[in-house]
Coordinates of C-alpha atoms in Angstrom, one line a residue:
I1 CA -0.2 0.1 0.2
V2 CA 2.7 2.4 0.8
K3 CA 4.9 1.7 -2.3
L4 CA 1.6 2.4 -4.2
L5 CA 0.8 5.7 -2.3
S6 CA 4.3 6.9 -2.8
G7 CA 4.6 6.0 -6.3
L8 CA 7.2 3.3 -6.2
Y9 CA 4.6 0.9 -7.8
H10 CA 2.2 1.5 -10.2
P11 CA -1.2 -0.3 -9.8
S12 CA -2.3 -2.9 -11.9
K13 CA -5.6 -1.5 -12.3
G14 CA -7.5 1.5 -11.4
Q15 CA -5.5 5.0 -10.6
I16 CA -4.3 6.5 -7.4
L17 CA -4.7 10.6 -7.8
I18 CA -3.8 13.4 -5.5
S19 CA -6.2 16.6 -5.5
I20 CA -4.4 19.5 -4.3
T21 CA -6.3 22.8 -4.5
G22 CA -8.2 21.3 -7.3
E23 CA -5.5 20.3 -9.6
I24 CA -5.1 16.3 -9.9
H25 CA -1.9 14.6 -10.0
H26 CA -1.2 11.3 -11.5
H27 CA 2.1 9.0 -11.0
T28 CA 4.6 11.3 -12.8
L29 CA 8.0 12.7 -11.6
G30 CA 6.2 15.6 -10.2
Y31 CA 4.1 13.2 -8.0
F32 CA 7.1 12.8 -6.0
D33 CA 7.6 16.3 -5.1
L34 CA 4.1 16.0 -3.3
I35 CA 5.2 13.3 -0.7
S36 CA 7.6 12.7 2.0
V37 CA 7.7 9.1 3.1
I38 CA 9.7 7.9 6.4
F39 CA 10.2 4.2 5.9
Q40 CA 11.0 1.4 8.7
E41 CA 14.2 0.8 7.1
I42 CA 16.2 4.1 7.8
N43 CA 18.7 4.6 5.1
I44 CA 21.7 7.2 5.7
F45 CA 24.1 8.3 3.2
S46 CA 27.9 8.3 4.0
F47 CA 27.8 12.3 3.6
T48 CA 27.3 15.2 5.9
I49 CA 24.3 15.7 8.2
S50 CA 22.9 18.7 6.2
Q51 CA 23.4 16.4 2.8
N52 CA 21.5 13.7 4.5
I53 CA 18.6 16.2 5.1
S54 CA 18.5 18.1 1.9
G55 CA 19.6 15.1 -0.4
V56 CA 21.8 17.7 -2.4
S57 CA 25.2 19.2 -2.6
D58 CA 26.2 22.0 -0.1
E59 CA 25.7 24.3 -3.2
N60 CA 22.3 23.3 -3.5
T61 CA 21.5 23.4 0.6
D62 CA 19.3 25.9 2.6
F63 CA 21.2 25.8 5.7
D64 CA 19.0 28.0 7.5
L65 CA 16.4 25.5 6.5
V66 CA 18.4 22.5 7.8
N67 CA 18.9 23.9 11.2
Q68 CA 15.1 24.8 11.2
S69 CA 14.3 20.9 10.6
L70 CA 16.7 19.8 13.1
E71 CA 15.3 22.1 15.8
K72 CA 11.7 21.0 15.0
A73 CA 12.8 17.6 15.0
G74 CA 14.5 17.9 18.5
L75 CA 18.0 17.0 17.0
S76 CA 19.6 20.6 17.1
E77 CA 21.1 20.3 20.7
K78 CA 22.7 17.0 19.6
I79 CA 24.2 18.4 16.3
Q80 CA 25.3 21.6 17.9
S81 CA 27.3 20.0 20.4
L82 CA 29.4 18.6 17.5
Q83 CA 32.7 20.2 16.4
H84 CA 31.5 20.6 12.8
K85 CA 28.0 20.7 13.4
E86 CA 25.7 20.1 10.6
N87 CA 28.9 19.6 8.4
T88 CA 29.5 16.3 10.5
Y89 CA 29.9 13.1 8.7
L90 CA 27.7 10.2 9.2
T91 CA 29.6 7.0 9.6
Q92 CA 33.5 6.9 9.0
E93 CA 33.5 5.7 5.1
I94 CA 34.3 9.0 4.1
D95 CA 35.7 10.9 7.0
E96 CA 37.4 8.9 10.1
S97 CA 35.9 11.8 12.3
G98 CA 32.6 10.8 11.0
I99 CA 29.8 9.7 13.8
L100 CA 27.2 7.1 14.3
L101 CA 23.8 8.4 15.6
S102 CA 21.5 6.3 18.0
G103 CA 18.3 4.5 16.9
G104 CA 16.1 7.5 18.2
E105 CA 18.6 10.1 16.6
L106 CA 18.2 8.7 13.3
Q107 CA 14.5 8.5 13.7
K108 CA 14.6 12.4 14.6
L109 CA 17.1 12.8 11.5
M110 CA 14.4 11.2 9.1
L111 CA 11.8 13.5 10.6
A112 CA 14.1 16.5 9.8
R113 CA 14.6 15.2 6.5
A114 CA 11.0 15.0 5.5
L115 CA 10.5 18.6 7.2
Y116 CA 12.9 20.1 5.0
K117 CA 11.4 18.8 2.0
D118 CA 8.2 20.2 3.1
A119 CA 6.0 18.0 1.1
P120 CA 2.0 18.6 1.6
I121 CA 1.7 14.6 2.3
L122 CA 3.7 12.6 4.8
I123 CA 3.7 8.9 5.1
L124 CA 5.2 7.2 7.9
D125 CA 5.8 3.3 7.3
E126 CA 6.1 2.0 10.9
P127 CA 9.2 4.3 11.3
T128 CA 9.4 3.6 14.8
A129 CA 9.5 -0.2 15.1
S130 CA 12.5 -0.4 16.7
L131 CA 11.6 1.7 19.5
D132 CA 9.7 0.7 22.9
P133 CA 6.2 1.6 22.9
L134 CA 6.6 4.8 25.0
A135 CA 9.3 6.2 23.0
E136 CA 7.1 5.4 19.7
Q137 CA 4.2 7.4 21.4
E138 CA 6.2 10.2 22.0
L139 CA 7.8 10.3 18.6
Y140 CA 4.3 10.2 17.1
L141 CA 3.1 12.8 19.3
Q142 CA 6.1 15.0 17.7
Y143 CA 5.2 13.9 14.1
N144 CA 1.7 15.0 14.8
S145 CA 2.4 18.4 16.2
L146 CA 4.8 19.0 13.3
T147 CA 2.6 18.1 10.2
K148 CA -0.2 20.9 10.8
N149 CA -2.1 21.6 7.6
K150 CA -0.3 18.6 6.0
T151 CA -2.1 15.2 5.0
S152 CA -0.3 12.6 7.2
M153 CA -0.6 8.8 7.1
F154 CA 0.8 6.5 10.0
I155 CA 1.2 2.7 9.2
S156 CA 1.7 0.8 12.2
H157 CA 1.0 -2.8 14.1
R158 CA 1.0 -0.8 17.3
L159 CA -1.7 1.6 18.4
S160 CA 0.2 4.5 20.2
S161 CA -0.2 6.7 17.1
T162 CA -4.1 6.2 16.7
Q163 CA -5.8 8.4 19.3
F164 CA -5.0 11.6 17.5
C165 CA -5.6 10.7 14.2
D166 CA -8.7 11.8 12.4
R167 CA -9.4 8.6 10.4
I168 CA -8.1 5.2 11.2
L169 CA -8.5 2.0 8.9
Y170 CA -8.2 -1.4 10.8
I171 CA -6.7 -3.8 8.2
E172 CA -6.7 -7.4 8.5
N173 CA -6.0 -10.1 5.7
G174 CA -5.8 -7.6 3.2
E175 CA -9.0 -6.1 3.8
I176 CA -10.3 -2.8 5.7
Q177 CA -12.4 -4.4 8.9
E178 CA -13.3 -1.3 10.6
E179 CA -13.1 2.4 10.1
G180 CA -13.4 5.4 12.3
S181 CA -11.8 7.8 14.8
H182 CA -10.5 6.5 17.9
P183 CA -13.6 7.1 20.0
E184 CA -15.9 5.7 17.1
L185 CA -14.1 2.5 17.2
M186 CA -13.7 2.1 20.9
N187 CA -17.3 2.3 21.1
K188 CA -18.0 -0.3 18.3
K189 CA -16.1 -2.5 20.9
G190 CA -14.9 -4.7 17.8
K191 CA -11.4 -5.7 16.7
Y192 CA -9.7 -2.5 16.9
A193 CA -11.0 -2.1 20.7
K194 CA -10.0 -5.4 21.9
M195 CA -6.3 -4.7 20.1
F196 CA -6.1 -1.2 21.6
K197 CA -7.1 -2.7 25.2
I198 CA -4.4 -5.4 24.8
Q199 CA -1.7 -2.9 23.9
S200 CA -2.5 -0.2 26.2
Q201 CA -0.9 -1.9 29.0
Y202 CA 2.6 -1.1 27.3
Y203 CA 1.9 2.6 27.0
K204 CA 1.4 3.1 30.7
E205 CA 4.5 4.2 33.0
K206 CA 5.0 2.0 35.6
D207 CA 5.3 3.5 39.2

């Protein structure tokens, strides 16, 4: 589903269209400009932090926007503590002084990359699967607060992201089983409500 929505796969039948301010967009090269995707598998390049965020060379990078994106993603303090700041290399493949980021820091780097692109549609394909449920919930709340006035889609097996979603699709065996807001689905007392109650124990901090 994610690869279809992001334009990496083409549907074998039917069409996927995006309507923005009345203009319809098909699966063309311009389609990719409309979407930012944060995948479960994190891919970084052995370049600088700024280049990992902008995806282009220094000459074409807006460094003010890089730093704004790092600030919003909650990674600015870490980057500013480094000797070369946003010009620090990731991994030691090109520069021996390069650094490695933790799992949580990499998640924030991916968020900074998405914020830098500033596409009107954000798709999160289980980007927090490697985190514990409480850390996952914190990151999803951060995603939600930073994506105002955008269309955001979260895909997850864990339900820490669902309470602030406007619309939830519960999919099982390749079909939509239930649909609605969190309160609506909880009131139905169906499969979604059952799964949420089972998982909710993991989202409560222990005394």
